[in-house]
Structures are given as structure tokens and as C-alpha cells.
Coordinates of N, CA and C in Angstrom, one line a residue:
X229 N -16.1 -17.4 -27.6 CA -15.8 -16.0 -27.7 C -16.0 -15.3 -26.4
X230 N -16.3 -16.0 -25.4 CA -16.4 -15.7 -24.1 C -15.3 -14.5 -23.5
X231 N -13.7 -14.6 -24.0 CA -12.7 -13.9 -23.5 C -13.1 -12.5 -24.2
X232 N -13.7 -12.3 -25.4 CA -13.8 -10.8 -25.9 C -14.6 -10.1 -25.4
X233 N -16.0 -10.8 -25.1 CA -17.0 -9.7 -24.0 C -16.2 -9.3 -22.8
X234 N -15.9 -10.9 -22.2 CA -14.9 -10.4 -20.7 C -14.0 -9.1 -21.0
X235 N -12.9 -9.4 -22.1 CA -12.6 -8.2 -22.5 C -12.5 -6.9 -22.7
X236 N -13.7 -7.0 -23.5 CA -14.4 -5.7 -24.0 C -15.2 -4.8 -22.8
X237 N -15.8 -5.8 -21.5 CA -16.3 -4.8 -20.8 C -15.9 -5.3 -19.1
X238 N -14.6 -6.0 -18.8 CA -14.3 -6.1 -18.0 C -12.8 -5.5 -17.5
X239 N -12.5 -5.1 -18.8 CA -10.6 -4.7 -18.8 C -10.2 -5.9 -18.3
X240 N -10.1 -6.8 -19.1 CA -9.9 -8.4 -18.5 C -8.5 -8.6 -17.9
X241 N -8.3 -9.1 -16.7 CA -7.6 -9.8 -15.9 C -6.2 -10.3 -17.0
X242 N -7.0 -11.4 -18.2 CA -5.8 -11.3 -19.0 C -4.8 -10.5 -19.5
X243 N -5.7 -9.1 -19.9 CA -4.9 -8.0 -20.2 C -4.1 -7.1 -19.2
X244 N -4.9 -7.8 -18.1 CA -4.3 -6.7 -16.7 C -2.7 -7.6 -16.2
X245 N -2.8 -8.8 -15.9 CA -1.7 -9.5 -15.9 C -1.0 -10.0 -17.0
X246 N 0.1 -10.8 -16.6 CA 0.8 -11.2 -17.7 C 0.5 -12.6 -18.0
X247 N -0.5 -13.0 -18.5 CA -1.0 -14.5 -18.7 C -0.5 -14.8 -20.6
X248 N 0.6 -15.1 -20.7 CA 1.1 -15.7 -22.3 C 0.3 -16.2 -22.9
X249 N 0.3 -16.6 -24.6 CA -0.7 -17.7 -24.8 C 0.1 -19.2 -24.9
X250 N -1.7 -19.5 -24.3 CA -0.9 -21.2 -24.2 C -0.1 -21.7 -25.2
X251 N 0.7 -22.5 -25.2 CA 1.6 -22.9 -25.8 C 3.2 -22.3 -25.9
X252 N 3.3 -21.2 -25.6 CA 4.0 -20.0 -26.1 C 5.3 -20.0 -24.9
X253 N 6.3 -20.4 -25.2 CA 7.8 -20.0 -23.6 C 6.8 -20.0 -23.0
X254 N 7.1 -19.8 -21.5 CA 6.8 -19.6 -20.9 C 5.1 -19.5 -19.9
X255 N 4.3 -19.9 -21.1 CA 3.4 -19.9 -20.8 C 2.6 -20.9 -19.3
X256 N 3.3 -21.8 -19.0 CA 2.8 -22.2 -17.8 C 2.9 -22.0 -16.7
X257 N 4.4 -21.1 -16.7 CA 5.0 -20.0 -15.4 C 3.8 -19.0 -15.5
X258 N 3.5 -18.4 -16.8 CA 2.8 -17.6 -16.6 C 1.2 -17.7 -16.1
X259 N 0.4 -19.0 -16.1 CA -0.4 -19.4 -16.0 C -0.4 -19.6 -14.1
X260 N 0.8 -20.3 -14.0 CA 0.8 -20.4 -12.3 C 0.9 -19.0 -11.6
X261 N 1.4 -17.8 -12.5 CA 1.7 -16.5 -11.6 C 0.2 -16.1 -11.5
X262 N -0.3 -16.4 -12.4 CA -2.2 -15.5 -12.8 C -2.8 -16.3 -11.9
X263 N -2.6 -17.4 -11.0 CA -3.6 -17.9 -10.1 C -3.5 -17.6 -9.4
X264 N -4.6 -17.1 -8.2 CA -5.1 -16.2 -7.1 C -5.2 -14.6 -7.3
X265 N -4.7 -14.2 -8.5 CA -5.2 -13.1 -9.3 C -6.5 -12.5 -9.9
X266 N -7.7 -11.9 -9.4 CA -8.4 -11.6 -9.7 C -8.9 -10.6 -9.6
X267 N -10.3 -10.2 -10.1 CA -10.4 -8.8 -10.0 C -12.2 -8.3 -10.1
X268 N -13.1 -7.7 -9.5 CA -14.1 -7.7 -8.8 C -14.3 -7.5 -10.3
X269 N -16.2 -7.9 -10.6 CA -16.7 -8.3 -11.4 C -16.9 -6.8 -11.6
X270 N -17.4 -6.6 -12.7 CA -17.6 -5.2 -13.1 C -18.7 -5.1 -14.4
X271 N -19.3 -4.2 -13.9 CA -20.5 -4.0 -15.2 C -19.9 -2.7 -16.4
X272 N -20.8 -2.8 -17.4 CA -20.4 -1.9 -18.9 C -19.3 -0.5 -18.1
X273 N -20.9 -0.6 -17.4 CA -20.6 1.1 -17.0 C -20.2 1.2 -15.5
X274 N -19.5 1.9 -14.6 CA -19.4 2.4 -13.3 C -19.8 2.8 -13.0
X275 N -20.2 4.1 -13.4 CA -20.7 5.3 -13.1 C -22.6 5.6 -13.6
X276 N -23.5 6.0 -12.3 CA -24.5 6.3 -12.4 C -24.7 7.1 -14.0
X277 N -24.1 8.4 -13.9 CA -24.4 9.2 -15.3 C -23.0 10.5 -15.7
X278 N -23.1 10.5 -16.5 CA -21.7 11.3 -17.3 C -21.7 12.7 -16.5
X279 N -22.3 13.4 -15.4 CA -22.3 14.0 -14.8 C -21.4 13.4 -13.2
X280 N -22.4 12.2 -13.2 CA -21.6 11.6 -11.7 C -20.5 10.5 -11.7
X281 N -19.4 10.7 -12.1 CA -18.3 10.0 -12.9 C -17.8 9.3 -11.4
X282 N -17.7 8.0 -10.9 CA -17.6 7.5 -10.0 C -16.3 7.4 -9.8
X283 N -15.3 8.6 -9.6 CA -14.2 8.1 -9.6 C -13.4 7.3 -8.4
X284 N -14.1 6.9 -7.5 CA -13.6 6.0 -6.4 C -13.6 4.4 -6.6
X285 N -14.7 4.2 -7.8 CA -15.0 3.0 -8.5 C -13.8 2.8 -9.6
X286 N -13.3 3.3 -9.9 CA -12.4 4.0 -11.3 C -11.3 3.4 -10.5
X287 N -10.8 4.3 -9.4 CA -9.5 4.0 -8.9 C -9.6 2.6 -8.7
X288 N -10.4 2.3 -7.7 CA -10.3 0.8 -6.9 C -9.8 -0.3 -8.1
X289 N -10.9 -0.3 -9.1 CA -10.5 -1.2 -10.3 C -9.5 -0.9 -11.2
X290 N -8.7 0.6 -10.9 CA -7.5 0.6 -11.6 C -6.3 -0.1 -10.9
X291 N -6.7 0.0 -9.4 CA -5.4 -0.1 -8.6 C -5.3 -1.4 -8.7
X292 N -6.6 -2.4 -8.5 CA -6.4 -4.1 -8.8 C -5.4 -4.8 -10.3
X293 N -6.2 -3.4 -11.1 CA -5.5 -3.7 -12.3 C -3.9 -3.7 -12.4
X294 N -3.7 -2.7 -11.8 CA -2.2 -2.1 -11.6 C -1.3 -3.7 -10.7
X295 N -2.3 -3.6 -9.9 CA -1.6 -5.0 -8.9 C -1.7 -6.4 -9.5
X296 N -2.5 -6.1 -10.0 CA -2.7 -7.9 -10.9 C -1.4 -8.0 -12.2
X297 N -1.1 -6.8 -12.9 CA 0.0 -6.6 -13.9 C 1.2 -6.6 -12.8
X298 N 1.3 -5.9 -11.8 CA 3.0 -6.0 -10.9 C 3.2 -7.6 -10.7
X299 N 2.1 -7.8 -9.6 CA 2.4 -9.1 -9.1 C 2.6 -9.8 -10.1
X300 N 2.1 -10.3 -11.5 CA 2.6 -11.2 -12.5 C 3.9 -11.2 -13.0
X301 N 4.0 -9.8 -13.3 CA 5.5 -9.2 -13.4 C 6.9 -9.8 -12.7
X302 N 6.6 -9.8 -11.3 CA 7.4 -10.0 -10.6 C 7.6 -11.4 -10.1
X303 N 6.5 -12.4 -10.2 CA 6.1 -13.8 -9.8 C 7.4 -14.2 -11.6
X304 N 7.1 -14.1 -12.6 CA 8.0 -13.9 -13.6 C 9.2 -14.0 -13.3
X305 N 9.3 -12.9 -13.0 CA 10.6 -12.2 -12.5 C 11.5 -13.1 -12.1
X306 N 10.9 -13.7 -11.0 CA 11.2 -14.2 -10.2 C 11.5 -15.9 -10.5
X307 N 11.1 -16.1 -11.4 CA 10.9 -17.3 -11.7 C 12.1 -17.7 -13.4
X308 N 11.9 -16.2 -13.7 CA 13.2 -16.6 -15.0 C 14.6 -15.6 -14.8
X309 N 14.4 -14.9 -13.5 CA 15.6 -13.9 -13.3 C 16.1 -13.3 -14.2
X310 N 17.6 -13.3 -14.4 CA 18.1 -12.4 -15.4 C 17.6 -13.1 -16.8
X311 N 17.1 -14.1 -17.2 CA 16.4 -14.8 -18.3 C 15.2 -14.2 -18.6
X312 N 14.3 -13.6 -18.0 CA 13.3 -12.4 -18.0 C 12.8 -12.4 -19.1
X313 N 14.2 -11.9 -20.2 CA 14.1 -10.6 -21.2 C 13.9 -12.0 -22.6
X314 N 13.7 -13.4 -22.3 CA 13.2 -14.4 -23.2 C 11.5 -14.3 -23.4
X315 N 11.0 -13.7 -22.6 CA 9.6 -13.7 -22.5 C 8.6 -12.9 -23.3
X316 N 9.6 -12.1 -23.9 CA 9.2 -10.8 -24.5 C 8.7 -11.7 -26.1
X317 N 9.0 -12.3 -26.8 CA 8.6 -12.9 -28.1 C 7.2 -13.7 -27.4
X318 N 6.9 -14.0 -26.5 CA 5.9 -14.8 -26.2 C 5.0 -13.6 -25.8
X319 N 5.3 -12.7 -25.1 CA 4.0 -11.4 -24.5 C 4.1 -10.9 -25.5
X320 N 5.1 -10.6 -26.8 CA 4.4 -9.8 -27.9 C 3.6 -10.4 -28.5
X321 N 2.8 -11.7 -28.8 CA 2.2 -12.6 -28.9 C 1.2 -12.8 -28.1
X322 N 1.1 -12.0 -26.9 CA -0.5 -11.6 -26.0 C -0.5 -10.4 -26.6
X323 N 0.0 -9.4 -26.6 CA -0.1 -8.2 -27.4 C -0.9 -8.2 -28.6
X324 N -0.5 -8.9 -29.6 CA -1.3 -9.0 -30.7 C -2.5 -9.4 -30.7
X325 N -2.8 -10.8 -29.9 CA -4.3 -10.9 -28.9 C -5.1 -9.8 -29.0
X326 N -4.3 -8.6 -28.1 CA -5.3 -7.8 -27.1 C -5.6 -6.7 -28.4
X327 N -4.9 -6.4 -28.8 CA -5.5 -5.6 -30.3 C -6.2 -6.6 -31.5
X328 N -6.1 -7.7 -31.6 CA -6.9 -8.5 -32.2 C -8.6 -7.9 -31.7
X329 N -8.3 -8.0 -30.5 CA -10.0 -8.0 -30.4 C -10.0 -6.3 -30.0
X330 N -9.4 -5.5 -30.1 CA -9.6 -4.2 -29.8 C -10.2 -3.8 -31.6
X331 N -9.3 -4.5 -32.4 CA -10.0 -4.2 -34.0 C -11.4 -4.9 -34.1
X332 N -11.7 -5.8 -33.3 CA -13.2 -6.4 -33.6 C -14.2 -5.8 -32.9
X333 N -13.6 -5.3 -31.7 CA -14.6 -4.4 -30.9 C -14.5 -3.1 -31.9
X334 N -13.9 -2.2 -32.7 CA -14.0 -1.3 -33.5 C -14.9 -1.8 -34.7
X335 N -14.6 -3.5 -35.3 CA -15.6 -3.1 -36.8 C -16.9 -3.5 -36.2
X336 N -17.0 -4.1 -34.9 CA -19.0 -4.3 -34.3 C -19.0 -3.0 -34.2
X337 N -18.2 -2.0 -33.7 CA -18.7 -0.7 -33.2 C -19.1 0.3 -34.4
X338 N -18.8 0.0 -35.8 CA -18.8 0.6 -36.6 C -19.8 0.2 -38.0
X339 N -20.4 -1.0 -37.4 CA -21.0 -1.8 -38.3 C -22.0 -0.6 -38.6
X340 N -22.2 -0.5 -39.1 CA -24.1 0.0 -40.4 C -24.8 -0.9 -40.6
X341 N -24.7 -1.8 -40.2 CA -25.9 -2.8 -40.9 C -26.6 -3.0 -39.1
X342 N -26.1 -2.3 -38.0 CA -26.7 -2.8 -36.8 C -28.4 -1.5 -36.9
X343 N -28.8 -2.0 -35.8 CA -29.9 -1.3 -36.0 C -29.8 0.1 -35.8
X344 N -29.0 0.5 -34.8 CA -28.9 2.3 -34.9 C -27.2 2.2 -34.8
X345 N -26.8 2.5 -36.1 CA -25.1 2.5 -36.4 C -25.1 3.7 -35.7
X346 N -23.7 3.9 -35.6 CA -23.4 5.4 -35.1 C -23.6 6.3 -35.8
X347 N -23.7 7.4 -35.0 CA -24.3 9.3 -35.6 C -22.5 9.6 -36.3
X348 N -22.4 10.5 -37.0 CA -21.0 10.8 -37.3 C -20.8 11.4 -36.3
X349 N -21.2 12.6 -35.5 CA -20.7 12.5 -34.1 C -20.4 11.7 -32.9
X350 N -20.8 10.3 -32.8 CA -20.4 9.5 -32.1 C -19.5 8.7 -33.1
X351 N -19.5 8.5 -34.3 CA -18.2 8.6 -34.9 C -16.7 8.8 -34.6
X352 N -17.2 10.1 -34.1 CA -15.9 11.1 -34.3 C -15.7 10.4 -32.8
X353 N -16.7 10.5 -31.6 CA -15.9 10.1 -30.3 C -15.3 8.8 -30.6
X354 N -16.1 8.0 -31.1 CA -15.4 6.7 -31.0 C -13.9 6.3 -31.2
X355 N -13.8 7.5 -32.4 CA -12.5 7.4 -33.0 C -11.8 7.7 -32.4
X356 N -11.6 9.1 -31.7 CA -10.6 9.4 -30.8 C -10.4 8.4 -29.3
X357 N -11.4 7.8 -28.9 CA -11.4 7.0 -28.0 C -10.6 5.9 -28.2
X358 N -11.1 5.3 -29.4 CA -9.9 4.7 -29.7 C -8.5 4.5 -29.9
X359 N -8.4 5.6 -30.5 CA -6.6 6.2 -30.7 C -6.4 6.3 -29.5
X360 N -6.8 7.1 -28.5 CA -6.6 7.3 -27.1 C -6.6 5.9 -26.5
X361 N -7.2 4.8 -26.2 CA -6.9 3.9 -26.0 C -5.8 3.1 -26.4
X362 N -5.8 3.3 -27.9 CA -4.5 2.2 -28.6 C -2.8 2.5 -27.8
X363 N -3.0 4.5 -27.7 CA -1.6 5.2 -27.5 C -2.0 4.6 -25.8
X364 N -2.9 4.5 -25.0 CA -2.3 4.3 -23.4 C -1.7 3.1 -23.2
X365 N -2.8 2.0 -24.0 CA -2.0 0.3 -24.5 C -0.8 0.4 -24.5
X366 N -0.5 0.9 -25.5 CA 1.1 0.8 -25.9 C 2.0 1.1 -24.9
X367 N 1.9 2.1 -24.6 CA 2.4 2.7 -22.8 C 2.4 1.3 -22.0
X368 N 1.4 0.7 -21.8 CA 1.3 0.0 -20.7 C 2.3 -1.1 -21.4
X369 N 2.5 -1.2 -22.7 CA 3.3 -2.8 -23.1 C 4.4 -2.3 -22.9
X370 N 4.9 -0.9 -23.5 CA 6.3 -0.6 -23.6 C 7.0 -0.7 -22.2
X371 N 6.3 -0.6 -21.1 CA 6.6 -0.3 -19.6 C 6.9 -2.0 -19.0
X372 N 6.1 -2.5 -19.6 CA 5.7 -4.3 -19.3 C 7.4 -4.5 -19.7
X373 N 7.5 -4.2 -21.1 CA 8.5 -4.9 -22.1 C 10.0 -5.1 -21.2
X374 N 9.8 -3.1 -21.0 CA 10.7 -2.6 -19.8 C 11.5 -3.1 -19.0
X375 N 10.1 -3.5 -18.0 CA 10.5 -4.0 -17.1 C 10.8 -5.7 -17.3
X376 N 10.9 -6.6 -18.2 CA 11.2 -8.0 -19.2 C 12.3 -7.7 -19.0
X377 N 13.0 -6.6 -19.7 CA 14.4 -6.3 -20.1 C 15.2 -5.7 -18.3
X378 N 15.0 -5.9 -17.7 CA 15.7 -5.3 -16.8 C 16.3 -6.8 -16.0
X379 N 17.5 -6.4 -15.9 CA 18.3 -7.8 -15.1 C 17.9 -7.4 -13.8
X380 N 17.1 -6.6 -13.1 CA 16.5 -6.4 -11.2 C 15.8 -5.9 -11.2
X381 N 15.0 -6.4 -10.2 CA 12.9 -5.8 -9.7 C 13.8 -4.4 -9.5
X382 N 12.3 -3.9 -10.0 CA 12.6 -2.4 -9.8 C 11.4 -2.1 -8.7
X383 N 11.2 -1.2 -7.8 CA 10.8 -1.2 -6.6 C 9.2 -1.7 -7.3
X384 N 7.9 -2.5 -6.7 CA 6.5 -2.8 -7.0 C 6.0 -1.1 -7.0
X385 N 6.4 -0.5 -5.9 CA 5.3 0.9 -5.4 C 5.4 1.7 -6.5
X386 N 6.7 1.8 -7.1 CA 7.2 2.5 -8.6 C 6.2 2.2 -9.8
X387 N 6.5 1.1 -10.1 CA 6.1 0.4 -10.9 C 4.3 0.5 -10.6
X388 N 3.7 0.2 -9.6 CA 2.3 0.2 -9.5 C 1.6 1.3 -9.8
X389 N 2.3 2.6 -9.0 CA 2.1 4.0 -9.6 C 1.7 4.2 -10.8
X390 N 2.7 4.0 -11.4 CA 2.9 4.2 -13.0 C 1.9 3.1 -13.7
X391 N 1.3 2.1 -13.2 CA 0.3 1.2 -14.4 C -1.1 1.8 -14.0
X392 N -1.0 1.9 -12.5 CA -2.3 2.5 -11.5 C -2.8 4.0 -12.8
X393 N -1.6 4.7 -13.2 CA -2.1 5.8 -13.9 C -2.8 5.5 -15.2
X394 N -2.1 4.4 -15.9 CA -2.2 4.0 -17.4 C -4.2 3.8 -17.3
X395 N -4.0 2.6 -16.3 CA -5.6 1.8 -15.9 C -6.5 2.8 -15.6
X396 N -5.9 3.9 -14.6 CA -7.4 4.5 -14.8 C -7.4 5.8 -15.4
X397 N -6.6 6.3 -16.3 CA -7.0 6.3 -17.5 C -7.6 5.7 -18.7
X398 N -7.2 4.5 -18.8 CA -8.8 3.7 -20.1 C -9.4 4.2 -19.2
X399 N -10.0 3.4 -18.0 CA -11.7 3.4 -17.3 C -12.1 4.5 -17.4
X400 N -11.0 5.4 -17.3 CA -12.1 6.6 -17.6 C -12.1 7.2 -19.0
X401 N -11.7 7.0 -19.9 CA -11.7 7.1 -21.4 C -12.9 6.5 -21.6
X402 N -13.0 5.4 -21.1 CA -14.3 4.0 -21.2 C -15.6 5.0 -21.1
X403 N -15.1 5.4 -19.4 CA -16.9 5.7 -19.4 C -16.9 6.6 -19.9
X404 N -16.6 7.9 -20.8 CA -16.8 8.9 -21.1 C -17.3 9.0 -22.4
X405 N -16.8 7.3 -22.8 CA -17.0 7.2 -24.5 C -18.5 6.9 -24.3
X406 N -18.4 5.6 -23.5 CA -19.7 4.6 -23.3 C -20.7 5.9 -23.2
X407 N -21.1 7.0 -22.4 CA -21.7 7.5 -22.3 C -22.1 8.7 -23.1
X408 N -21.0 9.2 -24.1 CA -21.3 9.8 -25.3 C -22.5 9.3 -26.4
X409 N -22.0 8.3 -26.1 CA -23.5 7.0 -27.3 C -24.9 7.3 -26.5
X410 N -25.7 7.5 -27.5 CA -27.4 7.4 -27.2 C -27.3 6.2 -27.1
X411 N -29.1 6.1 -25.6 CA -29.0 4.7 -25.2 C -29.6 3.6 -26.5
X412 N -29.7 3.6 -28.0 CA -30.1 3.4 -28.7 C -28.9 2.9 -29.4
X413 N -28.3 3.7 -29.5 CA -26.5 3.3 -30.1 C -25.7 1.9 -29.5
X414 N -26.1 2.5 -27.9 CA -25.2 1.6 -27.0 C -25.9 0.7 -26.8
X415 N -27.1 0.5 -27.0 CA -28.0 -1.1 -26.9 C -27.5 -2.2 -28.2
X416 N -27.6 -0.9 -28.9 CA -27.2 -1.8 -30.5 C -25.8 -2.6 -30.6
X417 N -25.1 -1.4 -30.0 CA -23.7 -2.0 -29.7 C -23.4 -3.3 -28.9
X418 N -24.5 -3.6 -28.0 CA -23.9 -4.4 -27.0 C -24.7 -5.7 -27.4
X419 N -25.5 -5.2 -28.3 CA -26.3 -6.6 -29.1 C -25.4 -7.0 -30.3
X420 N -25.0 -6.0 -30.7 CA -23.6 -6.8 -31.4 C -22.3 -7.5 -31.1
X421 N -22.1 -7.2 -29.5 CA -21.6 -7.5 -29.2 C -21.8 -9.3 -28.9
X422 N -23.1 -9.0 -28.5 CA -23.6 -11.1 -28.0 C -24.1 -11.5 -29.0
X423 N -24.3 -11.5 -30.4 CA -24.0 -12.0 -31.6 C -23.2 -11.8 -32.2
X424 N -22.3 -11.3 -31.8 CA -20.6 -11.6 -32.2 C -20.3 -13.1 -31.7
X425 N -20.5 -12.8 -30.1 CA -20.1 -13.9 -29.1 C -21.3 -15.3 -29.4
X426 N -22.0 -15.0 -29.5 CA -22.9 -16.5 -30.7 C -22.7 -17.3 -31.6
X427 N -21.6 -16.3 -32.6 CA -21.3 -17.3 -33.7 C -20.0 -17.9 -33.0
X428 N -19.4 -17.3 -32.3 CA -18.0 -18.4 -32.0 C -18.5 -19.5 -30.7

């Protein structure tokens, strides 16, 4: 269960690029595009405190993000040309992945039985954090899909722009949630989180 923490508190590389699941078309093009792709290790949080929102930390790790999704895109691209748009039955199949574990990071987050469940006001943030997450997701796949379906690269700088916004927007959705939670909430949380990742 290693990929769900990375996941859950790294905006994982998988999600940032286009890495298929194994097995799946295309999956070994996709595997050779994701190598040399990487992206600076990163803790829960960025930012010292909900007052000092580090947004130069924010950018940097959106813009990797942004470049780790183009370059895969286009290494693709490049590799199935106007054939591209076959790929899409295989990435909606990472898609379902990445909300797979976006619903498990919701029922640890929501659990009651953890030692301090959430207040209904952290409730309420979580929830909108989450919708707010699911609706930028979607953005970022529909744009992905987009560009699948297009018979020619459309300019990288274009295209980077536009993911650079999606990215750091979560990060900063992230920290704003993360730090809404008492440190009592968010301890519990992240202890659910490594006994989640225990049993698998």
C-alpha cells in the first residue's frame, strides 16, 4: 500500500504523469516515458503555518508536476502519433486508480472509530475540499484526454500553463484543508493513514 501514502501526501508522480496500469495498451511506452521523471520529495505539509502559505514551495512542486504530465504526454505522443487517441481506454483505467484511493483517503478521513474523528466543522471543510479536489481532477483528465485525441502536439508552454494552474491549485486546496484540522485530528488522520498501509 506504499503507492496510497506516496499518493495521499506526495501528489504522486504517478498521478502527475501518464504512467498506465501495468498490463493495460500501452503500458510499457508508458512506463519508458515516466523514467527520468521525477519530483522532489515532499512532506504532509509545505508551509510553516496557515498564515505563512509558502507559495514559492506551491509553485515549484506544481510546475514539476505540470512538466512531469507534459513530458509524458508528449514522449506518448510521440511514440503512438496520430494512434494517441487508443490510449484513452487504458488512462481511463489510471483514472479510476486515482479516485480509488481518493475514496479511501475520504472513508480513513471520516472514520469515527479513529481516536479524535472529525469536529462537524472539519467535516464540513473536508467535504468541500474534497469536491474541490474531485472538480480540479477531472479538469486535469479532461485536458489529458484532450490532448489523447488530438492528431498534433499542441505547443508544451500552452499546455504547461494550463496543468501548472490545475497543480497548484490542489497544493493549495491541500494545505489549507491540512491545516483547518486540529493537530489532534490530523495526528489521528495520518495514523490512519499507516494502519491503513499495514494491513496491505
Amino acid at each position: 500500500m506504499y503507492l496510497f501514502i506516496f499518493f495521499v501526501f506526495q501528489v504522486s508522480v504517478f498521478a502527475n504523469s501518464v504512467l498506465l496500469p501495468e498490463g493495460s495498451f500501452g503500458w510499457q511506452e508508458s512506463l519508458d516515458c515516466y523514467k527520468g521523471l521525477s519530483l522532489a520529495s515532499q512532506t504532509p505539509l509545505l508551509s510553516l503555518s496557515p498564515s505563512r502559505i509558502d507559495s514559492q514551495k506551491i509553485r515549484d512542486l506544481a510546475s514539476d508536476s505540470a512538466n512531469a504530465r507534459v513530458q509524458s504526454l508528449k514522449c506518448l505522443k510521440d511514440r503512438f502519433g496520430t494512434n494517441s487517441e487508443s490510449l484513452i481506454p487504458s488512462y481511463e483505467r489510471q483514472m479510476s486508480r486515482e479516485f480509488y484511493f481518493m475514496e479511501l483517503e475520504w472513508r480513513i478521513l471520516t472514520d469515527s472509530s479513529r481516536a479524535y474523528p472529525l469536529t462537524p466543522t472539519e467535516f464540513e471543510s473536508a467535504k468541500l475540499y474534497f469536491d474541490t479536489q474531485t472538480k480540479i481532477r477531472n479538469e486535469i483528465h479532461n485536458l489529458t484526454i484532450a490532448i489523447l485525441k488530438e492528431k498534433t502536439n499542441q505547443k508544451d508552454k500552452q499546455m504547461e500553463g494550463i496543468f501548472l494552474s490545475f497543480y497548484g491549485s490542489l497544493l493549495r486546496e491541500r494545505e489549507k484543508f491540512l491545516f483547518s484540522l486540529s493537530s489532534e485530528t490530523y495526528n489521528s488522520y495520518v495514523d490512519g493513514l499507516k494502519k491503513r498501509q499495514e494491513k496491505h
